Amino acid sequence: MGLSKIRQIEAHDDSELSFPPEGDAKPYEVFIQLNRGQPHVHSGTVDAVDGKMALSYAKKHFGRDQECVHMWVVPREAMISTNYDGEIIWPLTDQGYRLVRGYAIDVRRKWERFRDQEELDRYQDDDIKEMF
Amino acid sequence: MSAGVTTAVELKMDWEIQEDPQRTADFQARIDAKGLIEVDDWMPHNYRVGMLRMCEHHANSEIVGALPEGEWITRAPSLLRKLALIAKVQDEVGHGQMLYHVCQDLGKPRDQMLRDLCTGKTKYHNVFNYPAPTWADVAMIQWLVDGAAILNQKSLAEGSYGPYVRTMKRINMEEAFHFKSGEDMVLTLMSGTPRQKKMAQEAFDRWWAPCLMFFGPPDSDSTKTGPFMTWRIKTKTNDTLRQTYVDRFAPAAKALGLIIHVAHKDKDGMVAIKPDGNPDMVVDEQIQFDEESGHWGFTQPDWDEFFRVIKGNGPCNKQRVALRRFSHEQGHWVRQAVMGSAGLPPSAN
């Protein structure tokens, strides 16, 4: 049995390689946009020596198996992030005053003094729902 | 760019290690609550090493797995099959790249991983130490081996390490096409001429047992299963996955007219021939559906063979590693050039 010759003639050798390690390239984070107008979403990482090479790898890697209209690559060293342990981003105090739902019940109760139930239900159907 | 500063990293399991009890408890609580661990999170040393080892083994397997299939690209029987096979092999190498990345972030340089694979310090999946002498082997690999891989990877996608879990989900999405294309090839062969059917049956006889071994040794012999399950590095035991696999593939094979044999193999991974000239195999009588348990029975593969092959004495171990080493050596000047360390000007930034 045997297909191409190269698979047979290369001798097996467990010794150390004769050349030193070349070192690793830099990691670049890849963000892809599936449709115009949508946000870019983190999709993975590629290793490259420069932005051009990173973009070319990213296109092959993350742009082939789905429709994709736009792509960013960012050197990881340029990204500054929070950390899960020490930092709280979303404050734990009540933030109701900045949310629709923080007002919904009060506003409804206050309206009831001015309008009847049916009219109010109809009004609420058209009202803004859960948004910022 | 820090070319050449890569040093060997010794990341070893250490069961004597004293971890911070509070942090360990918080860590376990997050895992028990089905939470994910991220790269910058604190993690116990053995979790890091265990995750790294498993992921590196997986990455190596993707790269080496491309070798037995890659050699069939030039011999694919139609343009459609050729295109599909090229795409599949490209996917596998891409999976290797993604997984090496997960490992790099856990602390081992990629450079070191590629070198360790070439010098036999790290292993890859046992199943790739078997030969693919016919086109039907390519079909069986895509159906049986990729089928096993998807089953395994689906369970790994429910694990606890975020970067690995996300990579698994992406890989599974791509593996799905490999499996379907394999199914299509097996169906084509089994709808074909008696010669095609015979070729498919012979390939099936070569791959069935290695696929049962794919899920690893029986739980009773698997030392890592315990802690790995607690940390959700693994989510299902080897035996559970193996049974699920047989429940799916035994009836499918039967429906296609493939016979499940217990076969003895020679050193080349081919079904051995008895002195009377007949192949040394018998029908596996255990392949029966058991109404009571709701599972299919099967004969356990030859576990002595499994451990022999893992130790480097399988039919193709030496060939596969030698080819990988050959490619790595041939690529030395290219890597030097792109890293700007060959006296050539470095790239733009």
Short mmCIF file of C-alpha atoms in Angstrom, two decimals, chain A residues 20-27 47-49 77, chain B residues 1-7 109 111 115 332 334-347 349:
data_model
loop_
_atom_site.label_atom_id
_atom_site.label_comp_id
_atom_site.label_asym_id
_atom_site.label_seq_id
_atom_site.Cartn_x
_atom_site.Cartn_y
_atom_site.Cartn_z
CA PRO A 20 16.23 27.31 16.65
CA PRO A 21 12.61 28.33 17.24
CA GLU A 22 11.54 31.23 15.02
CA GLY A 23 9.27 32.63 17.75
CA ASP A 24 5.56 33.32 17.59
CA ALA A 25 3.91 36.02 15.56
CA LYS A 26 1.56 38.50 17.26
CA PRO A 27 -2.06 37.73 18.01
CA ASP A 47 -1.40 35.01 14.41
CA ALA A 48 0.42 37.36 12.05
CA VAL A 49 3.43 39.62 11.80
CA GLU A 77 -1.60 44.55 22.47
CA MET B 1 8.13 41.26 17.49
CA SER B 2 9.93 38.99 19.86
CA ALA B 3 11.33 36.42 17.45
CA GLY B 4 13.57 33.82 18.97
CA VAL B 5 12.76 34.52 22.61
CA THR B 6 10.33 31.63 22.80
CA THR B 7 11.45 29.25 25.52
CA PRO B 109 3.99 29.24 22.71
CA ASP B 111 6.27 27.51 18.14
CA ARG B 115 8.16 21.53 17.55
CA HIS B 332 11.76 27.04 8.26
CA VAL B 334 9.51 30.92 5.16
CA ARG B 335 8.90 31.49 8.86
CA GLN B 336 12.30 33.11 9.19
CA ALA B 337 11.52 35.42 6.32
CA VAL B 338 8.11 36.54 7.62
CA MET B 339 9.47 37.01 11.12
CA GLY B 340 12.26 39.17 9.72
CA SER B 341 14.99 37.07 11.27
CA ALA B 342 16.80 35.80 8.20
CA GLY B 343 18.68 38.95 7.39
CA LEU B 344 15.67 39.98 5.35
CA PRO B 345 13.86 43.22 6.11
CA PRO B 346 10.97 42.63 8.53
CA SER B 347 7.44 43.17 7.27
CA ASN B 349 4.77 46.93 10.99
#
